[in-house]
PDB file of C-alpha atoms and ligand atoms in Angstrom:
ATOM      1  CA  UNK A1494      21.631  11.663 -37.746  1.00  0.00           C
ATOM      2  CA  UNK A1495      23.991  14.419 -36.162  1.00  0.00           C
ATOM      3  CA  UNK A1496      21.902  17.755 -35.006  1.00  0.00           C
ATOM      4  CA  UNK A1497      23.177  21.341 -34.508  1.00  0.00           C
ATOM      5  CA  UNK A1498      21.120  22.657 -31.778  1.00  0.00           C
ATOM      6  CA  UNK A1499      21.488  26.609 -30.999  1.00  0.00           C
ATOM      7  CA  UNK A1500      20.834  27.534 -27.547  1.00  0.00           C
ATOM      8  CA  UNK A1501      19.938  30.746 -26.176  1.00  0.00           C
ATOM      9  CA  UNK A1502      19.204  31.466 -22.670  1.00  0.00           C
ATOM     10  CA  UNK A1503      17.522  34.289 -21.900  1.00  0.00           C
ATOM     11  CA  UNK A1504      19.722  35.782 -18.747  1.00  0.00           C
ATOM     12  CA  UNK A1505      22.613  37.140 -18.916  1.00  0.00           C
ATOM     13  CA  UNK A1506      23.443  37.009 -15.633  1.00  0.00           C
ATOM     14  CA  UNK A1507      27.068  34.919 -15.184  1.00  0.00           C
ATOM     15  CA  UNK A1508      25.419  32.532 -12.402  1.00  0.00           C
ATOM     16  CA  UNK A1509      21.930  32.042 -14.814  1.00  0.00           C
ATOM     17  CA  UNK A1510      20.559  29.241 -12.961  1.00  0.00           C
ATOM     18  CA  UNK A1511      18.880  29.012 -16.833  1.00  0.00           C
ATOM     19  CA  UNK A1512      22.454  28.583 -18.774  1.00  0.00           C
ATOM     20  CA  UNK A1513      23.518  26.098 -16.086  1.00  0.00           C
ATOM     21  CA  UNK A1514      20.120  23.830 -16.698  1.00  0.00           C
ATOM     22  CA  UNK A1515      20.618  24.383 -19.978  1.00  0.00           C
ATOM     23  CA  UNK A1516      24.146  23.025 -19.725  1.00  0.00           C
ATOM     24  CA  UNK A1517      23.086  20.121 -18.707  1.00  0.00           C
ATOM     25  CA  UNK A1518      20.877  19.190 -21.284  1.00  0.00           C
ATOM     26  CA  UNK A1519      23.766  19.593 -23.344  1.00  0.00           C
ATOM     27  CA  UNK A1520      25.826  16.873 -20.760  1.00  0.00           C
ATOM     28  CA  UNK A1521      22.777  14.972 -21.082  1.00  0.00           C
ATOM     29  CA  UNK A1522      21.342  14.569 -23.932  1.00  0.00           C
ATOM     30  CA  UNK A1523      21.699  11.517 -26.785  1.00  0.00           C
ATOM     31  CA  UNK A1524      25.247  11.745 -28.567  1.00  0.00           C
ATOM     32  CA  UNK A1525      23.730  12.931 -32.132  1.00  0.00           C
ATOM     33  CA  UNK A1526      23.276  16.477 -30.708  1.00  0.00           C
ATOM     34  CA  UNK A1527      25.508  18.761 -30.390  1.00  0.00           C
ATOM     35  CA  UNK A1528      25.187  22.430 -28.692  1.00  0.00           C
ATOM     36  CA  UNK A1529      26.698  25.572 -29.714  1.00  0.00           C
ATOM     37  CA  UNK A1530      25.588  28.347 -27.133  1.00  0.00           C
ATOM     38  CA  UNK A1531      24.468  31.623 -29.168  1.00  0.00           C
ATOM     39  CA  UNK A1532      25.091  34.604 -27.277  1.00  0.00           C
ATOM     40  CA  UNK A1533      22.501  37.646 -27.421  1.00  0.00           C
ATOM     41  CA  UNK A1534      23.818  40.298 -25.298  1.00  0.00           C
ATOM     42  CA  UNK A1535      25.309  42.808 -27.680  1.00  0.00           C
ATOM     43  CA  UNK A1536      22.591  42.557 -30.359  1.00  0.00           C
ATOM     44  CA  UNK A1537      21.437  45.868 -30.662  1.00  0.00           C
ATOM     45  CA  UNK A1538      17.850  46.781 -30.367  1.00  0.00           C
ATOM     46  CA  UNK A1539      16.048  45.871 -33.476  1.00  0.00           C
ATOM     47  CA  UNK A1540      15.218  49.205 -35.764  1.00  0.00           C
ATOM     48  CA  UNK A1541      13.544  48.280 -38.988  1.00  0.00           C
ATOM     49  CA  UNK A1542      15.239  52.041 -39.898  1.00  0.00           C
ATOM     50  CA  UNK A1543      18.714  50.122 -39.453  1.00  0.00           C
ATOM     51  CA  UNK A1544      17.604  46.714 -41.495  1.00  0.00           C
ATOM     52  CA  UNK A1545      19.585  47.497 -44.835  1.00  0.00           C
ATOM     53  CA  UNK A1546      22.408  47.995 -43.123  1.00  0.00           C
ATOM     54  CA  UNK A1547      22.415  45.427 -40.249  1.00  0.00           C
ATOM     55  CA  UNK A1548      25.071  45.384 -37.578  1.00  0.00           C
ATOM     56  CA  UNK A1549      27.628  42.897 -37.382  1.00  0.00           C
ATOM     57  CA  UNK A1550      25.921  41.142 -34.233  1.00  0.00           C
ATOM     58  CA  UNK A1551      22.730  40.694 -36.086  1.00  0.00           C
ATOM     59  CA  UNK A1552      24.743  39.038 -38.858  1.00  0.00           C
ATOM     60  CA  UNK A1553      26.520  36.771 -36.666  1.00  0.00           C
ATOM     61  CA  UNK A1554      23.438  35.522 -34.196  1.00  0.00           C
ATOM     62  CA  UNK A1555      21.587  35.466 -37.660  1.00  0.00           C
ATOM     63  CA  UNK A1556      24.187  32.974 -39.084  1.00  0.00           C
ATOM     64  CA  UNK A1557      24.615  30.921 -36.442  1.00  0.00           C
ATOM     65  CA  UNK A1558      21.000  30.278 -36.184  1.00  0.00           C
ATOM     66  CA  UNK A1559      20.572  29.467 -40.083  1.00  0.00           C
ATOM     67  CA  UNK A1560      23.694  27.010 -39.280  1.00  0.00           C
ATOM     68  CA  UNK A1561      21.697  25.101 -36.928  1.00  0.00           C
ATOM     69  CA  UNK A1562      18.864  22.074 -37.351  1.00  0.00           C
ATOM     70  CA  UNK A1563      17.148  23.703 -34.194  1.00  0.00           C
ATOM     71  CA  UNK A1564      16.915  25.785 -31.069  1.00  0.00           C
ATOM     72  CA  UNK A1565      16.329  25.382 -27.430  1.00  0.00           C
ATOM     73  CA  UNK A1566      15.466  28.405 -25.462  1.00  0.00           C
ATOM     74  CA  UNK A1567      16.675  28.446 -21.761  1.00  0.00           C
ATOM     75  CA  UNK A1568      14.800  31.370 -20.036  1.00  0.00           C
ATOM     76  CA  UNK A1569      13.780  33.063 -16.970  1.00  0.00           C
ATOM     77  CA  UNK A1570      10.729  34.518 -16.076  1.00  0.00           C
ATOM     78  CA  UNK A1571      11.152  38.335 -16.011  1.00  0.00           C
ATOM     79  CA  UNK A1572       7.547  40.187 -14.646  1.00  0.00           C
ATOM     80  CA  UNK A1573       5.464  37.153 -16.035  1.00  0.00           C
ATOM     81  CA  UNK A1574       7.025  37.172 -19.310  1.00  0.00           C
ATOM     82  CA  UNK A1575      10.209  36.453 -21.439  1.00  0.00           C
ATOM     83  CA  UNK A1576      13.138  38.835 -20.495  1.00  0.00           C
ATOM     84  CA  UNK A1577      13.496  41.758 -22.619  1.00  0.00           C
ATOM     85  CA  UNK A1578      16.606  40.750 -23.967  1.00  0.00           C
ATOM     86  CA  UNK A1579      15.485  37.488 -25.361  1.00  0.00           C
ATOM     87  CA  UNK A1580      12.511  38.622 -27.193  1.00  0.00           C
ATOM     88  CA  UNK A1581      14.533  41.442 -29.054  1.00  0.00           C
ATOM     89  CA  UNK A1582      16.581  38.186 -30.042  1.00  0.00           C
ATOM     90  CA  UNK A1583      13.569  36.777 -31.597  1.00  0.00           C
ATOM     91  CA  UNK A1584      12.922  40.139 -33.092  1.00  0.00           C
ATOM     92  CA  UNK A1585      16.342  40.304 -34.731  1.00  0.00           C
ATOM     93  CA  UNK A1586      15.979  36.107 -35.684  1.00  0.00           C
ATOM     94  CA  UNK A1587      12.612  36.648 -37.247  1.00  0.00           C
ATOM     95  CA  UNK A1588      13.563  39.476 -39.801  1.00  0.00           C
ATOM     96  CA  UNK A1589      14.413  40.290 -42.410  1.00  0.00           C
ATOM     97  CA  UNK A1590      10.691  39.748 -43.806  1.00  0.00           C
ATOM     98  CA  UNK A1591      10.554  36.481 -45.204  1.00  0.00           C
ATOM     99  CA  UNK A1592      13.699  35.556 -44.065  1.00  0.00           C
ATOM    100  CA  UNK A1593      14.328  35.341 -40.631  1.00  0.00           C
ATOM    101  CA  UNK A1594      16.392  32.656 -39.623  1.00  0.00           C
ATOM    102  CA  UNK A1595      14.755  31.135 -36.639  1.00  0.00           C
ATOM    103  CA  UNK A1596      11.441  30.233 -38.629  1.00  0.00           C
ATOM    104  CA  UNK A1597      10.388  26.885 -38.924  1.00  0.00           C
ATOM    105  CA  UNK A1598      13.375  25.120 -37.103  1.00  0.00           C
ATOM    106  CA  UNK A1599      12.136  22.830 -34.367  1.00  0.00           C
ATOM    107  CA  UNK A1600      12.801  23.986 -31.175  1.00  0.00           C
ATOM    108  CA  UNK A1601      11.942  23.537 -27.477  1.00  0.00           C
ATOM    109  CA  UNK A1602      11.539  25.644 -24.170  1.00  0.00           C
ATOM    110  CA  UNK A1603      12.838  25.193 -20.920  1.00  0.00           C
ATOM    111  CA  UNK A1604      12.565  27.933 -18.017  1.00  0.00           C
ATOM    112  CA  UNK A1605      13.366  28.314 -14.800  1.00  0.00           C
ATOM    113  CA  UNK A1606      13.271  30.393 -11.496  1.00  0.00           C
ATOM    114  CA  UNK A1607      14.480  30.645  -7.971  1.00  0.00           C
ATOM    115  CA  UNK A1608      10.056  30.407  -7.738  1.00  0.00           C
ATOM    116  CA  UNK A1609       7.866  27.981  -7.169  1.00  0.00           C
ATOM    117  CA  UNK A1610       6.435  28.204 -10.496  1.00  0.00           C
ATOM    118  CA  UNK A1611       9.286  27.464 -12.498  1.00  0.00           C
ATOM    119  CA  UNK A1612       8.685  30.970 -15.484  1.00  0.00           C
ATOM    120  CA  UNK A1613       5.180  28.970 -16.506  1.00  0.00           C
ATOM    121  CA  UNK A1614       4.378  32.699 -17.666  1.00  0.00           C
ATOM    122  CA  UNK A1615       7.570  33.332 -19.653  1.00  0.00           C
ATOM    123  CA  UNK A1616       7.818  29.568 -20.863  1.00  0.00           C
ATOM    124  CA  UNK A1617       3.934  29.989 -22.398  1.00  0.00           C
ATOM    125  CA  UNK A1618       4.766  33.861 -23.796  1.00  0.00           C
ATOM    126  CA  UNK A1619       7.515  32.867 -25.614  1.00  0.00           C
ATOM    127  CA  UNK A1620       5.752  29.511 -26.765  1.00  0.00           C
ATOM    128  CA  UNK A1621       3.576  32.755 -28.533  1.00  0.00           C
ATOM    129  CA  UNK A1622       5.928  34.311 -30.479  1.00  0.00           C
ATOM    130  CA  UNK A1623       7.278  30.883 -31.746  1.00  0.00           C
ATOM    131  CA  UNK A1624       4.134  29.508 -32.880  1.00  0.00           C
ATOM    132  CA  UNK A1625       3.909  32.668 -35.311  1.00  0.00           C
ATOM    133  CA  UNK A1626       7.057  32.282 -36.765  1.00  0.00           C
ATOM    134  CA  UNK A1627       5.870  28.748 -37.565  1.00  0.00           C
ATOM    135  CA  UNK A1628       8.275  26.727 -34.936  1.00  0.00           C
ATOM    136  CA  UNK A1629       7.206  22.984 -34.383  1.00  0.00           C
ATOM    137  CA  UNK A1630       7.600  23.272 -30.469  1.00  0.00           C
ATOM    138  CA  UNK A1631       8.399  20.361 -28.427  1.00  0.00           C
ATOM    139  CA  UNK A1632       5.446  19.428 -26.710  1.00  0.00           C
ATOM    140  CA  UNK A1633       6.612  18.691 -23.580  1.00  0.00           C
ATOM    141  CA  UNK A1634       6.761  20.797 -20.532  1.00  0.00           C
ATOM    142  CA  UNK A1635       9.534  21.911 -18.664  1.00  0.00           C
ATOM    143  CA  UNK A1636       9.194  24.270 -15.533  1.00  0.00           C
ATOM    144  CA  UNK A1637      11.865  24.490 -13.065  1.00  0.00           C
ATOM    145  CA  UNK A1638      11.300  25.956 -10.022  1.00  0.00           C
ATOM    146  CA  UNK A1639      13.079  26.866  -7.121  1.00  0.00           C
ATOM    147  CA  UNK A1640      16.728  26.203  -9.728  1.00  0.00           C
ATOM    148  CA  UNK A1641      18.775  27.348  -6.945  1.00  0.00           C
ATOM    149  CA  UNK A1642      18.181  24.663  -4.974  1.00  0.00           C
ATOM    150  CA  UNK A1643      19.379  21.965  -7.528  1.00  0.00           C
ATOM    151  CA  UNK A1644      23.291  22.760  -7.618  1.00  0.00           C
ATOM    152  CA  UNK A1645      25.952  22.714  -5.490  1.00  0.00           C
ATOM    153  CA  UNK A1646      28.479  25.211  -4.885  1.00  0.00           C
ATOM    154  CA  UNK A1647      30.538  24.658  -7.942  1.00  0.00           C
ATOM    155  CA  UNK A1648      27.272  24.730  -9.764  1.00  0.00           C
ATOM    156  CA  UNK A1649      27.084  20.905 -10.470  1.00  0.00           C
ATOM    157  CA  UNK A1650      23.685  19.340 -10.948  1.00  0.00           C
ATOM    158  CA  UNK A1651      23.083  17.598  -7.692  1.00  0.00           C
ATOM    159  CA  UNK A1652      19.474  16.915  -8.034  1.00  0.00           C
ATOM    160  CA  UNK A1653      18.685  13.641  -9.147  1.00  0.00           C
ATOM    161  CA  UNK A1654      15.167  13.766 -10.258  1.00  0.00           C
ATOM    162  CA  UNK A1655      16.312  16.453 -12.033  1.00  0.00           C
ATOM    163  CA  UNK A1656      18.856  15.407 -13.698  1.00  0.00           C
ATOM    164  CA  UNK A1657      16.401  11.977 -14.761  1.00  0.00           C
ATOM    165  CA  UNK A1658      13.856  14.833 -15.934  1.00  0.00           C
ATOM    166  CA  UNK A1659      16.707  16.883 -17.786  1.00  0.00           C
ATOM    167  CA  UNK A1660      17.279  13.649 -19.971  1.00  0.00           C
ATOM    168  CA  UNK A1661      14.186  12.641 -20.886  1.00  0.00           C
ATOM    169  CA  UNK A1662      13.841  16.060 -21.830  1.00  0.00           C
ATOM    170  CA  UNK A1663      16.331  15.877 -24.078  1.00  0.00           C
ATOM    171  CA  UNK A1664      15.801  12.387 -25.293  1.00  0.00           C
ATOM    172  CA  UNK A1665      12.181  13.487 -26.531  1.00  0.00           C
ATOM    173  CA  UNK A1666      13.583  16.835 -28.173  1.00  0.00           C
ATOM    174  CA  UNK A1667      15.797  14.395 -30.299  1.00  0.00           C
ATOM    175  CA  UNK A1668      13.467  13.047 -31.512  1.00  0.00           C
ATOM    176  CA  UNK A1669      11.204  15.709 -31.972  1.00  0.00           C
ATOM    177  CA  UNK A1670      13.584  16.733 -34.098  1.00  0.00           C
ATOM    178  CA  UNK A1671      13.575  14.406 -36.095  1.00  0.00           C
ATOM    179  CA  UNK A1672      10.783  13.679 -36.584  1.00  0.00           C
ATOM    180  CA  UNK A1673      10.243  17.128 -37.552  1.00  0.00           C
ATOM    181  CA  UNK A1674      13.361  17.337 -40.392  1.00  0.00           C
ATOM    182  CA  UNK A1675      12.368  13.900 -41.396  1.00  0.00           C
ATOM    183  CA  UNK A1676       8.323  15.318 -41.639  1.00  0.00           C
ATOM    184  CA  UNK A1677       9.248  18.065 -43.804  1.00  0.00           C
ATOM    185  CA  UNK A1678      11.754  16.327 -45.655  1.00  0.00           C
ATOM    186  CA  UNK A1679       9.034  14.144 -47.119  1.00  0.00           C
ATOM    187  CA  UNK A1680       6.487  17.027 -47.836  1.00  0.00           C
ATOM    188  CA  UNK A1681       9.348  19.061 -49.979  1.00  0.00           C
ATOM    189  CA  UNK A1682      10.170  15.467 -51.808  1.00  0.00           C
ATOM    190  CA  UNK A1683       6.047  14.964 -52.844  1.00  0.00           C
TER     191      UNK A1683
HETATM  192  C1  FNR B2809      12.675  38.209 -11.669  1.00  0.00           C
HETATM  193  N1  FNR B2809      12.362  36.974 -11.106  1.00  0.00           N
HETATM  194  C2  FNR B2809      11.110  36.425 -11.326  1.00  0.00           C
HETATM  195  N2  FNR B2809      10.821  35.124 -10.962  1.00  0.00           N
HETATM  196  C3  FNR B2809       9.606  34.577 -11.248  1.00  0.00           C
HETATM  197  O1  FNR B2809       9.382  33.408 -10.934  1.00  0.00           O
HETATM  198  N3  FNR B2809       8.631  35.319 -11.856  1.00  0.00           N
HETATM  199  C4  FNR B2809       8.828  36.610 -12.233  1.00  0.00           C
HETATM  200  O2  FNR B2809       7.937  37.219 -12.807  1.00  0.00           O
HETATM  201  C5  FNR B2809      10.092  37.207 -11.942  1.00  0.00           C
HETATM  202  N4  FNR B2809      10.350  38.499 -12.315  1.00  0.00           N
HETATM  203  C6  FNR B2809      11.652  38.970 -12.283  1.00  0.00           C
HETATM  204  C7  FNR B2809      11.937  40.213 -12.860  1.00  0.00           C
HETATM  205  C8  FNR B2809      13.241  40.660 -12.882  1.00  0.00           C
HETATM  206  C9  FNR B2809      13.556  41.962 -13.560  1.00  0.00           C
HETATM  207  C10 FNR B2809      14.273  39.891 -12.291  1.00  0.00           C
HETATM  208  C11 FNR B2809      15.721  40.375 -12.327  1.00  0.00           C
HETATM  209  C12 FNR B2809      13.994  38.692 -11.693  1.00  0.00           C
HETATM  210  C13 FNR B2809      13.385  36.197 -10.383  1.00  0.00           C
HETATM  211  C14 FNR B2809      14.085  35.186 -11.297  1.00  0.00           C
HETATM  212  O3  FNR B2809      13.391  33.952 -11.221  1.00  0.00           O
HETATM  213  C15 FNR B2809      15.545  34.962 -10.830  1.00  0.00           C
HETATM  214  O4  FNR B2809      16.258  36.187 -10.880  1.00  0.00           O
HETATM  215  C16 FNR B2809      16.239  33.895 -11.658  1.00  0.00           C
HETATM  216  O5  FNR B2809      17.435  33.532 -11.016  1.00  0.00           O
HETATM  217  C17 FNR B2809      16.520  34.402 -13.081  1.00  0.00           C
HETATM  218  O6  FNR B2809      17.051  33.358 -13.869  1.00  0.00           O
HETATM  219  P1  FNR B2809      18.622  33.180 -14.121  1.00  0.00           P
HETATM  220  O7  FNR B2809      19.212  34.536 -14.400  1.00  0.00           O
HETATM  221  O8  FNR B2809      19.188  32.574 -12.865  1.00  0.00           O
HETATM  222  O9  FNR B2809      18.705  32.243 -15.276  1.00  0.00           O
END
């Protein structure tokens, strides 16, 4: 069945060695999937004070997360932990109470860093926050480390195992996904 995956990546940075990876699992991945890239720079700070009035960006990045059968998060590691910017994404996704759009799509985590331990810390914080808004996470790991080393200078993907990894990785979120839908589909039909 065709899949709506939203993507956010977690650096905003033009070069994100994360959005290029993540890119590629877009190139990638089985035909029924297809990406739309969900931008979270200008969402404001969440205020609960500013809730009943929410800003246009919060509208849209809510929207276009309710549009889609599930998410993959690109991100780096930033101090051990998610970037700042991403988790005030999930902040804004997960409210209003009740109704936040990201919970209970199935999603899956990728990080990466110019490290040697591929944002292990950032990749297991944010596996945190998605377990409590009830996200069935892909199970499979995916730690990139030293990214920079794995393009070339137009920022192709030169790296081979890499690129076998990157599919595989995407070939098991498919059907993760699926399995997922098709798992809850049966539960609200009995
Ligand atoms: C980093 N970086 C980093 N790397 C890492 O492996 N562990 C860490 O805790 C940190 N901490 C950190 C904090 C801040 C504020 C910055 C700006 C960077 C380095 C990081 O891996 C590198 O900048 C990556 O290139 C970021 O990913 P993108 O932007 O290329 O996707």
């Amino acid at each position: 069945m065709n899949r709506t995956v939203a993507v956010i990546v977690g650096s905003l940075r033009k070069g994100s060695w994360n959005r290029k990876l993540a890119e590629a699992i877009a190139t990638l991945s089985p035909p029924n999937l297809r990406f739309e890239f969900v931008e979270i720079g200008d969402l404001p700070f969440y205020d609960e004070d500013i809730e009943a009035s929410a800003p246009l960006p919060w509208v849209r990045f809510r929207n276009q997360i309710r549009s889609a059968d599930a998410v993959l998060f690109a991100t780096p590691e930033y101090n051990r932990s998610v970037p700042g910017v991403l988790k005030n994404a999930i902040d804004v996704g997960s409210r209003p109470y009740a109704q936040g759009a990201l919970a209970g799509k199935p999603a899956a985590v990728i990080s990466a860093s110019i490290g040697a331990i591929g944002g292990f810390g950032a990749n297991h914080h944010l596996r945190q926050s998605l377990a409590f808004l009830g996200m069935p996470t892909l199970p499979a790991e995916a730690y990139i480390g030293t990214a920079q080393n794995l393009f070339d200078e137009k920022g192709a993907l030169t790296n081979e195992a890499t690129r076998g990894f990157l599919t595989g990785f995407a070939q098991s979120f498919a059907t993760w996904i699926e399995t997922q839908l098709g798992a809850n589909a049966s539960v609200r039909a009995a």
